[in-house]
PDB file of C-alpha atoms and ligand atoms in Angstrom:
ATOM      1  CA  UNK A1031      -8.320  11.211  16.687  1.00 95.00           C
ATOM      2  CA  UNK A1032      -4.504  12.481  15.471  1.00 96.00           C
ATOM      3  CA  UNK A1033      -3.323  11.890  12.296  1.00 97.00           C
ATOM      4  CA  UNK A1034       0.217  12.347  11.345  1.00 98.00           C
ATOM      5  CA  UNK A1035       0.966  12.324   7.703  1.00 98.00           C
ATOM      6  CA  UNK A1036       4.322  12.144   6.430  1.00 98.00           C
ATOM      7  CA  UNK A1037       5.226  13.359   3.265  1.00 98.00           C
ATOM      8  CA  UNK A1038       7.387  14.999   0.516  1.00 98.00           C
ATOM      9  CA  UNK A1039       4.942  16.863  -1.107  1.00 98.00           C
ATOM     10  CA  UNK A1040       2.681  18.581   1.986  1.00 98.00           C
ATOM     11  CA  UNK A1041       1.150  20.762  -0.064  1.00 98.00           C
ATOM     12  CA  UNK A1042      -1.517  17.544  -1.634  1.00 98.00           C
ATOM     13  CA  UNK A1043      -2.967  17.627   1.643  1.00 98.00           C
ATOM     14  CA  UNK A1044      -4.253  21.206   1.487  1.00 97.00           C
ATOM     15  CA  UNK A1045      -7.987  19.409   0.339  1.00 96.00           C
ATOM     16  CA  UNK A1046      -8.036  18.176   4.538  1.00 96.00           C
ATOM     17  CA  UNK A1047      -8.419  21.937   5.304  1.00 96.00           C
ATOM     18  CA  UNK A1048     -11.920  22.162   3.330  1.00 95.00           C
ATOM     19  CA  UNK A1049     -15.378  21.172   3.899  1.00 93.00           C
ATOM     20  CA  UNK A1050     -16.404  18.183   6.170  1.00 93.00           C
ATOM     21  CA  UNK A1051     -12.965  17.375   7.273  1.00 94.00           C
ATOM     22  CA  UNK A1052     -11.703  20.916   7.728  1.00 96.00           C
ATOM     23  CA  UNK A1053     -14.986  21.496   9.455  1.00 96.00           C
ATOM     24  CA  UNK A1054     -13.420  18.347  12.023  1.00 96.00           C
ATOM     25  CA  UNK A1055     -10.243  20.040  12.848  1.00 96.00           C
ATOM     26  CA  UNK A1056     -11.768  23.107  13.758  1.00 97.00           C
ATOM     27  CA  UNK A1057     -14.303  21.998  15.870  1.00 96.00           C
ATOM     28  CA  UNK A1058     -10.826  19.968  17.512  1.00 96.00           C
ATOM     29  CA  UNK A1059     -12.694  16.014  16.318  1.00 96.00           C
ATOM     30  CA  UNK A1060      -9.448  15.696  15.018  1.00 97.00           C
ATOM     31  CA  UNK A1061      -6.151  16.820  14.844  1.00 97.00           C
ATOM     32  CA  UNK A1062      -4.415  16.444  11.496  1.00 97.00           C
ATOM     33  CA  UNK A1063      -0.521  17.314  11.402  1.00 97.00           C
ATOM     34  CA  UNK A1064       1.720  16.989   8.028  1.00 98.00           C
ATOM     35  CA  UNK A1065       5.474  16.427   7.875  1.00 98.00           C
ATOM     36  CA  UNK A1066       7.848  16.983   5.398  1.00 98.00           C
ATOM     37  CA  UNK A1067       9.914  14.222   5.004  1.00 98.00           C
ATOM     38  CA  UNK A1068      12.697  16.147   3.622  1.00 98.00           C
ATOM     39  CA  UNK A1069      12.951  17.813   7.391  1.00 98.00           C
ATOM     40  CA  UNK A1070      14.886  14.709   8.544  1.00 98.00           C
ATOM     41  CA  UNK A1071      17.525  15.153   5.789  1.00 98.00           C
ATOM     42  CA  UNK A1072      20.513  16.385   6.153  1.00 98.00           C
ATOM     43  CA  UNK A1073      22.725  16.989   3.141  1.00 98.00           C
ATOM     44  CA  UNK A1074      22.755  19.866   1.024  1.00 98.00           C
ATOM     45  CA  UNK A1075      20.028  18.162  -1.481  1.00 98.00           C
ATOM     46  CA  UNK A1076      17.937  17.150   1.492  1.00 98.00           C
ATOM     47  CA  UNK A1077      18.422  13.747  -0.400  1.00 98.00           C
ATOM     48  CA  UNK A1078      15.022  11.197   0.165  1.00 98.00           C
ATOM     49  CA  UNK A1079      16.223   8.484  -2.620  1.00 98.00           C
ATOM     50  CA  UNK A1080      18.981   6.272  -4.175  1.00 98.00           C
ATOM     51  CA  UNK A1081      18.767   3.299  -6.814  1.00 98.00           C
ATOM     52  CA  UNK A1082      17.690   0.204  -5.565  1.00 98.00           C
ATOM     53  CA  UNK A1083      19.929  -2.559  -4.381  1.00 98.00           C
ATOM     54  CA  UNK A1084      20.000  -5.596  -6.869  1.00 98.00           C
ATOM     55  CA  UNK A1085      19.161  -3.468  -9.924  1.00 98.00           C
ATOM     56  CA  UNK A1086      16.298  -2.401 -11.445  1.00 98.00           C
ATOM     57  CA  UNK A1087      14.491   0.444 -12.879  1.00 98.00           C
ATOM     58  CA  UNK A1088      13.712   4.063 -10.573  1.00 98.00           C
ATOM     59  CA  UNK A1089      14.776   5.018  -7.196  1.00 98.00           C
ATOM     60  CA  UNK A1090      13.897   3.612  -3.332  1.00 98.00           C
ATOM     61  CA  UNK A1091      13.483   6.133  -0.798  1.00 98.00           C
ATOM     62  CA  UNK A1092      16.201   5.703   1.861  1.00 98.00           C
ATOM     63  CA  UNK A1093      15.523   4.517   5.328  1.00 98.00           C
ATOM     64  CA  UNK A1094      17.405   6.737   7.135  1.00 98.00           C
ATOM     65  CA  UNK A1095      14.938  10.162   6.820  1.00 98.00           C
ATOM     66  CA  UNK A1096      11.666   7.844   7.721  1.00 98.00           C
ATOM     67  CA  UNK A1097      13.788   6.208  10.551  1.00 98.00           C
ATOM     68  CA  UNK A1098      14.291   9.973  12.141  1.00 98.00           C
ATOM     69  CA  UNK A1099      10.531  10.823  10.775  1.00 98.00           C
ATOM     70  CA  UNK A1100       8.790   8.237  12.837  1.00 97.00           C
ATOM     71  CA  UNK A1101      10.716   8.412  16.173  1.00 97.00           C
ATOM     72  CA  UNK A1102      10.396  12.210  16.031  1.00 97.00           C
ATOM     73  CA  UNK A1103       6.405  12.105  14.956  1.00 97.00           C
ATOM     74  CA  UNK A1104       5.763   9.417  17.422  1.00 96.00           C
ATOM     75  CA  UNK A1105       7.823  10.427  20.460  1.00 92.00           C
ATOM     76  CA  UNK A1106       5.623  13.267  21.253  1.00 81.00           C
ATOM     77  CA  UNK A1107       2.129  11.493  21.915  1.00 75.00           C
ATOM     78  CA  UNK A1108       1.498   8.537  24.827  1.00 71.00           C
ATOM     79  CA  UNK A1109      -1.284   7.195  22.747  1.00 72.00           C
ATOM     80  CA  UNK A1110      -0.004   4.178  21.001  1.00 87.00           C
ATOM     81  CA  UNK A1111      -0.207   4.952  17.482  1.00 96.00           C
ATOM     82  CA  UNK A1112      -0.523   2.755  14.331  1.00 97.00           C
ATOM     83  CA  UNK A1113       1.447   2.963  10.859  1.00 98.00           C
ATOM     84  CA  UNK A1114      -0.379   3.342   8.097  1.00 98.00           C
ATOM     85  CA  UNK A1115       1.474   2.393   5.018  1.00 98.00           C
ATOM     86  CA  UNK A1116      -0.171   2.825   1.586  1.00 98.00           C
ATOM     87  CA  UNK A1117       1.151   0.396  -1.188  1.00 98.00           C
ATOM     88  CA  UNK A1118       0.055  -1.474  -4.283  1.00 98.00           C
ATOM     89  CA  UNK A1119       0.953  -4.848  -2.216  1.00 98.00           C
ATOM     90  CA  UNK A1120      -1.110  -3.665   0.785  1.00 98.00           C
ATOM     91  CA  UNK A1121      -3.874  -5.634   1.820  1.00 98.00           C
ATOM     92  CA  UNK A1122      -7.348  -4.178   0.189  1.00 98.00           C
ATOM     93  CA  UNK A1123      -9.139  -1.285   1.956  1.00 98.00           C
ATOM     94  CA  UNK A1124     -12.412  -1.786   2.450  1.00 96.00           C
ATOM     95  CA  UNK A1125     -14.986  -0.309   4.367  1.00 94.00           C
ATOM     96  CA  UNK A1126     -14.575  -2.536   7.301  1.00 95.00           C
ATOM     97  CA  UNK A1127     -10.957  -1.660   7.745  1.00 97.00           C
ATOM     98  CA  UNK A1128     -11.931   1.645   7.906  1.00 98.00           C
ATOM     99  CA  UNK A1129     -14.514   0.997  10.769  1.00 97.00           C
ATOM    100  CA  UNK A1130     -11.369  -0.983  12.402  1.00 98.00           C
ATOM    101  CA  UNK A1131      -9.213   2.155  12.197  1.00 98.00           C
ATOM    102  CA  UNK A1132     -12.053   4.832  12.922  1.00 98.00           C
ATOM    103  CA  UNK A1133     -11.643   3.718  16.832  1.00 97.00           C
ATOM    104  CA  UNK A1134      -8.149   4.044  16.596  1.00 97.00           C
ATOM    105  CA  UNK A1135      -6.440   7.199  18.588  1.00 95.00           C
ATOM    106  CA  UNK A1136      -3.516   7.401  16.556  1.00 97.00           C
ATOM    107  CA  UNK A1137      -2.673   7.176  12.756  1.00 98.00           C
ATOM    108  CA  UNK A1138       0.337   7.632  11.072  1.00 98.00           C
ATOM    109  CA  UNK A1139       0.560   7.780   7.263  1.00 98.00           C
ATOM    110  CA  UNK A1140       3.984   7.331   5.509  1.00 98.00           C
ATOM    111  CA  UNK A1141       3.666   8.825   2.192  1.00 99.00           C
ATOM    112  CA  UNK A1142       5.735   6.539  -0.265  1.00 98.00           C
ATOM    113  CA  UNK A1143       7.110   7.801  -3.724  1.00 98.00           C
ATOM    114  CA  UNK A1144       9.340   6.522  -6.736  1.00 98.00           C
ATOM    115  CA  UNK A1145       9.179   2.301  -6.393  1.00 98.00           C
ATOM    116  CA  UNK A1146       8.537   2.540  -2.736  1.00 98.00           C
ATOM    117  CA  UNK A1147       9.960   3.318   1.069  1.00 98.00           C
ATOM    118  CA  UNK A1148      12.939   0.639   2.076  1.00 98.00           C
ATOM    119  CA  UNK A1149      11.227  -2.733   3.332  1.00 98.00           C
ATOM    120  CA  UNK A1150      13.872  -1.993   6.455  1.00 98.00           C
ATOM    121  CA  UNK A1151      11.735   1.004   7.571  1.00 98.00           C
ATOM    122  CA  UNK A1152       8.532  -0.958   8.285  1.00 98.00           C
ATOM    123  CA  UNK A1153       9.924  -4.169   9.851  1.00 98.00           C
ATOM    124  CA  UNK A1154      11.629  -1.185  11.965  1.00 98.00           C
ATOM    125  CA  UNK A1155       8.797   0.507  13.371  1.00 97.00           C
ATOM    126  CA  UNK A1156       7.495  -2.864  13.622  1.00 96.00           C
ATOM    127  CA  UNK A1157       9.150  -3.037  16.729  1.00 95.00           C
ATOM    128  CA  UNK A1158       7.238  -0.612  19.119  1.00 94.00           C
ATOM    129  CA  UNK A1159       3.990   0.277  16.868  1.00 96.00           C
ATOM    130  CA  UNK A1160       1.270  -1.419  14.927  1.00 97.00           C
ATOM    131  CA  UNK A1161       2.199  -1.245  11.356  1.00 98.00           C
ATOM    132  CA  UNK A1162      -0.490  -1.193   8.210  1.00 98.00           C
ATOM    133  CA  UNK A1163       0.080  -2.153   4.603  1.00 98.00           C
ATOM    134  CA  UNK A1164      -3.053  -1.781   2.634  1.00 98.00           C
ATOM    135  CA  UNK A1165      -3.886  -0.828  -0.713  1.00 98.00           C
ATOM    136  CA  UNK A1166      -6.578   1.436  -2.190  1.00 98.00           C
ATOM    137  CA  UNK A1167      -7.235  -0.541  -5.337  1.00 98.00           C
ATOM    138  CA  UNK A1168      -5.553  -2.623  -8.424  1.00 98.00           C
ATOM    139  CA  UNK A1169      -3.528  -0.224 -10.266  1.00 98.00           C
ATOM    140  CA  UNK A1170      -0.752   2.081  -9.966  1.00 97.00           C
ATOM    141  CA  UNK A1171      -0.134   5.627  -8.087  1.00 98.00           C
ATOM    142  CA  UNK A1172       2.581   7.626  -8.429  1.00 98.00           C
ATOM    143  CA  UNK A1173       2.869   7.682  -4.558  1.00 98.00           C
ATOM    144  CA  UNK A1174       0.667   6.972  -1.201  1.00 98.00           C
ATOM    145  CA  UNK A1175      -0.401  10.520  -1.015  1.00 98.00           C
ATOM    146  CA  UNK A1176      -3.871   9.942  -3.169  1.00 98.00           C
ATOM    147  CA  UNK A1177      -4.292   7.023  -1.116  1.00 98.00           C
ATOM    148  CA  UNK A1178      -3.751   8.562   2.442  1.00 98.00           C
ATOM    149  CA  UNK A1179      -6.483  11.192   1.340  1.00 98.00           C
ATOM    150  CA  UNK A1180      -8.773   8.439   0.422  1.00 98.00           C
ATOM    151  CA  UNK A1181      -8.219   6.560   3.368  1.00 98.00           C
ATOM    152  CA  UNK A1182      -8.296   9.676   5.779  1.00 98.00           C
ATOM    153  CA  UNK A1183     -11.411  11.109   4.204  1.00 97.00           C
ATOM    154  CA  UNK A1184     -13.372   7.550   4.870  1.00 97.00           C
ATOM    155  CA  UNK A1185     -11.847   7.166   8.320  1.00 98.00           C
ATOM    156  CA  UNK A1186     -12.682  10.297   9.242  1.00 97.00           C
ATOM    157  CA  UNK A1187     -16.316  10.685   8.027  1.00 96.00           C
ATOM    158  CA  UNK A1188     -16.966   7.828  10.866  1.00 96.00           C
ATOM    159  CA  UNK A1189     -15.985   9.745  13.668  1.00 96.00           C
ATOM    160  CA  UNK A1190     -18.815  10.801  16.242  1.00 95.00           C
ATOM    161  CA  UNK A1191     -19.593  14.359  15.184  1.00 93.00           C
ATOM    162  CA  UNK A1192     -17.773  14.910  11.538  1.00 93.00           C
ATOM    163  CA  UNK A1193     -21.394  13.745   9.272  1.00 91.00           C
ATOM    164  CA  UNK A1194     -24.337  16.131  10.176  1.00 77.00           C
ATOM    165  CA  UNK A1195     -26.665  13.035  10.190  1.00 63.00           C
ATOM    166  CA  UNK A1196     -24.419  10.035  11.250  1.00 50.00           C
ATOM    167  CA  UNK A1197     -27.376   7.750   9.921  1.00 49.00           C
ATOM    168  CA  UNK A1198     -26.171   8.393   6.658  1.00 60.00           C
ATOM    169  CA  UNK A1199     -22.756   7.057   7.217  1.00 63.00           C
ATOM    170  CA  UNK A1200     -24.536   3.920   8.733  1.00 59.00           C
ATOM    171  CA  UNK A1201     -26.342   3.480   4.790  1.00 57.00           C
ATOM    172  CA  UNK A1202     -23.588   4.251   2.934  1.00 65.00           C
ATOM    173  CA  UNK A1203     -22.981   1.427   0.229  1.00 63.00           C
ATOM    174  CA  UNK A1204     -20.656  -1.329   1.847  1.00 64.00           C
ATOM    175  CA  UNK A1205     -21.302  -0.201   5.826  1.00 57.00           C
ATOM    176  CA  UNK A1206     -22.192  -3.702   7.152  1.00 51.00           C
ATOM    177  CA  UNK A1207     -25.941  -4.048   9.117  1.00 49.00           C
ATOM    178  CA  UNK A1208     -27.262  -1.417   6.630  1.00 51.00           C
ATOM    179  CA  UNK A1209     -28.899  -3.046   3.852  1.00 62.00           C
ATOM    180  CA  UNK A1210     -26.481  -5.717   3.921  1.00 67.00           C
ATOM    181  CA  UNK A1211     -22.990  -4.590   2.314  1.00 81.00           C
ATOM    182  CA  UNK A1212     -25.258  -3.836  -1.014  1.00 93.00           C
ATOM    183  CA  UNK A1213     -24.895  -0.864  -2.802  1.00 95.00           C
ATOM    184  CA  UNK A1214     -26.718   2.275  -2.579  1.00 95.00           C
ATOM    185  CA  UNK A1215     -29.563   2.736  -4.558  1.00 97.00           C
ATOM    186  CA  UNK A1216     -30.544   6.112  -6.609  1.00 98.00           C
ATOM    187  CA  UNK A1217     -30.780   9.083  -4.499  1.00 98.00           C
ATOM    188  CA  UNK A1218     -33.522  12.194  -6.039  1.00 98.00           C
ATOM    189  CA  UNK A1219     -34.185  15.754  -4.238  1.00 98.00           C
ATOM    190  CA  UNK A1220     -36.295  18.294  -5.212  1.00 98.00           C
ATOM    191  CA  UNK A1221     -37.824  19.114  -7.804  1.00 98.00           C
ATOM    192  CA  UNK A1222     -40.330  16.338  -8.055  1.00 98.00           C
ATOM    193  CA  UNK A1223     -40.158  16.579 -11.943  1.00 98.00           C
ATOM    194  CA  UNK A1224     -36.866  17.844 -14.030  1.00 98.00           C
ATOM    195  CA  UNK A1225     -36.367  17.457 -17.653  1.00 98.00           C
ATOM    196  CA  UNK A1226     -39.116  15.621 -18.525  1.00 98.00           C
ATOM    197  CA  UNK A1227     -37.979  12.846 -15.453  1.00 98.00           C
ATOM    198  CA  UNK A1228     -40.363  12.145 -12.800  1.00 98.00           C
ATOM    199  CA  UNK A1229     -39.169  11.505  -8.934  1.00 98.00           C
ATOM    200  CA  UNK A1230     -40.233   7.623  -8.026  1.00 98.00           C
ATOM    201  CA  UNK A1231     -43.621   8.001  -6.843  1.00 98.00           C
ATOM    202  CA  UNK A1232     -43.285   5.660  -4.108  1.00 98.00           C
ATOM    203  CA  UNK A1233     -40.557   7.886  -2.939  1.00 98.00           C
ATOM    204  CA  UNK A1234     -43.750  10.893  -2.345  1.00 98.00           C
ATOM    205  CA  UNK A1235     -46.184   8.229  -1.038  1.00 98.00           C
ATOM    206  CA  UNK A1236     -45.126   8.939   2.608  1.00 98.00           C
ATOM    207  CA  UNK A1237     -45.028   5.241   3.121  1.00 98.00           C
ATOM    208  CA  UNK A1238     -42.091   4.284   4.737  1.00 98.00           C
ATOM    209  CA  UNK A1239     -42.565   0.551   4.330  1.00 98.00           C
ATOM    210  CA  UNK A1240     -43.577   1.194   1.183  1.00 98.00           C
ATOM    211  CA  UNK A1241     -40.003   3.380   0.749  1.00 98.00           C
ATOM    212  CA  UNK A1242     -37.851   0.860   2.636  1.00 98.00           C
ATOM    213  CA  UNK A1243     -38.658  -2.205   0.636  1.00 98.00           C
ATOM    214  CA  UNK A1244     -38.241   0.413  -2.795  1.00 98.00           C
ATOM    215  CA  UNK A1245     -34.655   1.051  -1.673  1.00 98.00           C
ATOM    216  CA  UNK A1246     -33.970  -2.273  -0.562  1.00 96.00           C
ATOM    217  CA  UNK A1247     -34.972  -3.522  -4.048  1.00 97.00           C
ATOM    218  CA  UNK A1248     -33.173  -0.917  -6.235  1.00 98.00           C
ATOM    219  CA  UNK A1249     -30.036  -1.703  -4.035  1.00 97.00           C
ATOM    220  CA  UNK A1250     -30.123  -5.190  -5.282  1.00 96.00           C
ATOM    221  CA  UNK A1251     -30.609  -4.057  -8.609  1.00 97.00           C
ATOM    222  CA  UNK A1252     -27.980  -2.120  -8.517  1.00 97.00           C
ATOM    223  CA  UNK A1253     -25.507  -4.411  -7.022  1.00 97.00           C
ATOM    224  CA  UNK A1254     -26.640  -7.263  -8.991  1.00 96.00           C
ATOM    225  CA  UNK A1255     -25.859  -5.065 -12.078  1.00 97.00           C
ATOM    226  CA  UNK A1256     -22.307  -3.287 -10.859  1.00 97.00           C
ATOM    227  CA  UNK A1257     -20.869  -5.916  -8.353  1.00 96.00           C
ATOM    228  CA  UNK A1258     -22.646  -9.049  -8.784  1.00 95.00           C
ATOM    229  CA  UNK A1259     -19.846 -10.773  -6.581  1.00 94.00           C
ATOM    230  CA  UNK A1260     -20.669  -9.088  -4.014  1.00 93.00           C
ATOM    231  CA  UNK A1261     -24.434 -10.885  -4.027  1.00 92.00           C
ATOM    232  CA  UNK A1262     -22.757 -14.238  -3.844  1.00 91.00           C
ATOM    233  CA  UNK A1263     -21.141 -13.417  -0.821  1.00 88.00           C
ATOM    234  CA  UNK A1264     -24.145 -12.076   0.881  1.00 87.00           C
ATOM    235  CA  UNK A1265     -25.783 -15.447  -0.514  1.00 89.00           C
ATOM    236  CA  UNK A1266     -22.832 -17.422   1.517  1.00 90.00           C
ATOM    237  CA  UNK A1267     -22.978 -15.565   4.305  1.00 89.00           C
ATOM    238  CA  UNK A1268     -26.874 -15.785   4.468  1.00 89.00           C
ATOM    239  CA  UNK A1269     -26.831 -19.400   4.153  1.00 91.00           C
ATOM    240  CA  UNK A1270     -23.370 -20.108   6.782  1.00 92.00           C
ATOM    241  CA  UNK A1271     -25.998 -18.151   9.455  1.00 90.00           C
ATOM    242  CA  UNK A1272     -28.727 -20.375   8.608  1.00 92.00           C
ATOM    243  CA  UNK A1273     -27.066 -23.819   8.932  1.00 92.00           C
ATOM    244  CA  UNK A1274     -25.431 -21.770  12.655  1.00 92.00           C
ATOM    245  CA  UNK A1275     -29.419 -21.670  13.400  1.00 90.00           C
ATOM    246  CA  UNK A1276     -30.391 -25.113  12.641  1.00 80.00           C
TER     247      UNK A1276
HETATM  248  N1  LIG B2487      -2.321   2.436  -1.530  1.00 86.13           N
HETATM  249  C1  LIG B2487      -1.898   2.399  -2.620  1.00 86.13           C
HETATM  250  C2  LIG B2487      -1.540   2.304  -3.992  1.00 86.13           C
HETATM  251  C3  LIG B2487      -0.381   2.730  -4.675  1.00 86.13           C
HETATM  252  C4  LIG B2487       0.868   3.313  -4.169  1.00 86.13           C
HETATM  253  C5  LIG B2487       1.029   3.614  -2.818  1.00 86.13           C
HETATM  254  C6  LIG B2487       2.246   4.096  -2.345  1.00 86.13           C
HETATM  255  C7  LIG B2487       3.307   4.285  -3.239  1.00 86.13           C
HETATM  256  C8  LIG B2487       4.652   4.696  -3.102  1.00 86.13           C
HETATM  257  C9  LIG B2487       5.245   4.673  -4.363  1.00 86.13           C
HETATM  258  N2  LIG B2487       4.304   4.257  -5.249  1.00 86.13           N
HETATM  259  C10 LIG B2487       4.557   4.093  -6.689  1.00 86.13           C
HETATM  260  C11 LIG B2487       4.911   2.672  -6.999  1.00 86.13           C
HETATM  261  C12 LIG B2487       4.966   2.322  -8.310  1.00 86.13           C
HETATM  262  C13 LIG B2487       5.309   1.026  -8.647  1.00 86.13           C
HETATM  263  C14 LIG B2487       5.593   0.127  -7.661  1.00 86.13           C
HETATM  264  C15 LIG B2487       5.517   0.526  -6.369  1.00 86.13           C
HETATM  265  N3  LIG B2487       5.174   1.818  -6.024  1.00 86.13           N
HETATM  266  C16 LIG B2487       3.125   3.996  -4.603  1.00 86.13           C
HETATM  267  C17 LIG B2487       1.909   3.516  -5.078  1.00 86.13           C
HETATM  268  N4  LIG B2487      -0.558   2.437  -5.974  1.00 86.13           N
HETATM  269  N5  LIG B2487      -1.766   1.859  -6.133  1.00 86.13           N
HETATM  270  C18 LIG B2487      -2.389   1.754  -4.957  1.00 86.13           C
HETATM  271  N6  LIG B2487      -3.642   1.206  -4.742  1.00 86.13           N
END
């Protein structure tokens, strides 16, 4: 997989040179290249933003640099590739949409600042690409950088070849077929006693079964505690495949 990001501030992306990620790129699973926005200005203050149109508080970044940004980053590369736009009015990122954009070729990330990128920009690349609004959460970032990380860190730990074992990126809390979207139980290592705190004992038994239905019941637990909305979904969606049977 490539992934373009485009950005004024390169430098936040310097965490996609370390550990599993870092470990991709070398091995040439993926092929992450940054951009500096401010490469496609061309005055004197390589000028990125101006006040909004209709009023209003901060600044809009102008249309023209991402314009000259996106035909230059995507004019080099046959595969089609697919616009990634962090915002707070993006759709929500789950885990799903990550599995959805893990078999993807191409991403692009445009890395927003101030109160946003000019609505023009995406209806423009529109036109000959895929384009992506999603959103990493309710609240408020300064800009789409933190997002693209998150987002390129849980796309990427999907790929064939990036997680050591890639069964654990099938149990991971919220991968569908594993467990059922609930959320990971407690994890222990060595050693089997530490401060006074014992390791499960079912968890040394060497019973598998025994281990299987253990995790399956402290995932409930735990989702019933932390997300209990999620349980009512699996509830719906148990029942809407029962009636299917009958
Ligand atoms: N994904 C995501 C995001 C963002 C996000 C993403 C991109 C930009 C570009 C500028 N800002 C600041 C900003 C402040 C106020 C109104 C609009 N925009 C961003 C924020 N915030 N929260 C999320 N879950």
């Amino acid at each position: 997989m490539r992934i373009d990001i485009i950005t004024i501030f390169p430098d936040y992306f310097v965490p996609l040179e370390l550990s599993l990620i870092g470990k991709a790129r070398e091995a040439g699973i993926l092929d992450v290249r940054l951009h500096d926005l401010r490469s496609w200005t061309h005055d004197r203050h390589n000028t990125v933003d101006d006040t909004p149109y209709g009023g209003g508080p901060g600044m809009v970044m102008k249309p023209e640099p991402w314009g000259e940004a996106l035909d230059a980053v995507t004019a080099d590369d046959p595969a089609p590739a697919r616009l990634i736009l962090p915002t707070p009015s993006g759709t929500p990122f789950t885990q799903e949409h990550a599995k959805r954009l893990s078999q993807q070729p191409r991403l692009v990330f445009a890395c927003g600042r101030y109160e946003g990128i000019d609505a023009r920009v995406a209806a423009d690349a529109a036109e000959r690409m895929p384009v992506e609004e999603l959103s990493i959460g309710d609240y408020v970032l300064a800009g789409g950088e933190a997002a693209t990380l998150v987002v390129v860190e849980t796309v990427s730990r999907l790929l064939p070849g990036v997680l050591g074992n890639a069964e654990s990126a099938v149990q991971d809390s919220f991968a569908s077929g594993a467990m059922e979207n609930l959320l990971e139980g407690p994890v222990y290592t060595k050693p089997a006693r530490w401060r006074d705190q014992e390791v499960p004992p079912v968890l040394l038994s060497g019973d598998h079964g025994a281990v299987d239905r253990w995790r399956r019941h402290e995932a409930l637990r735990k989702t019933a505690r932390n997300r209990p909305e999620l349980l009512r979904e699996l509830a719906a969606q148990r029942l809407e495949s029962m009636d299917r049977r009958d």
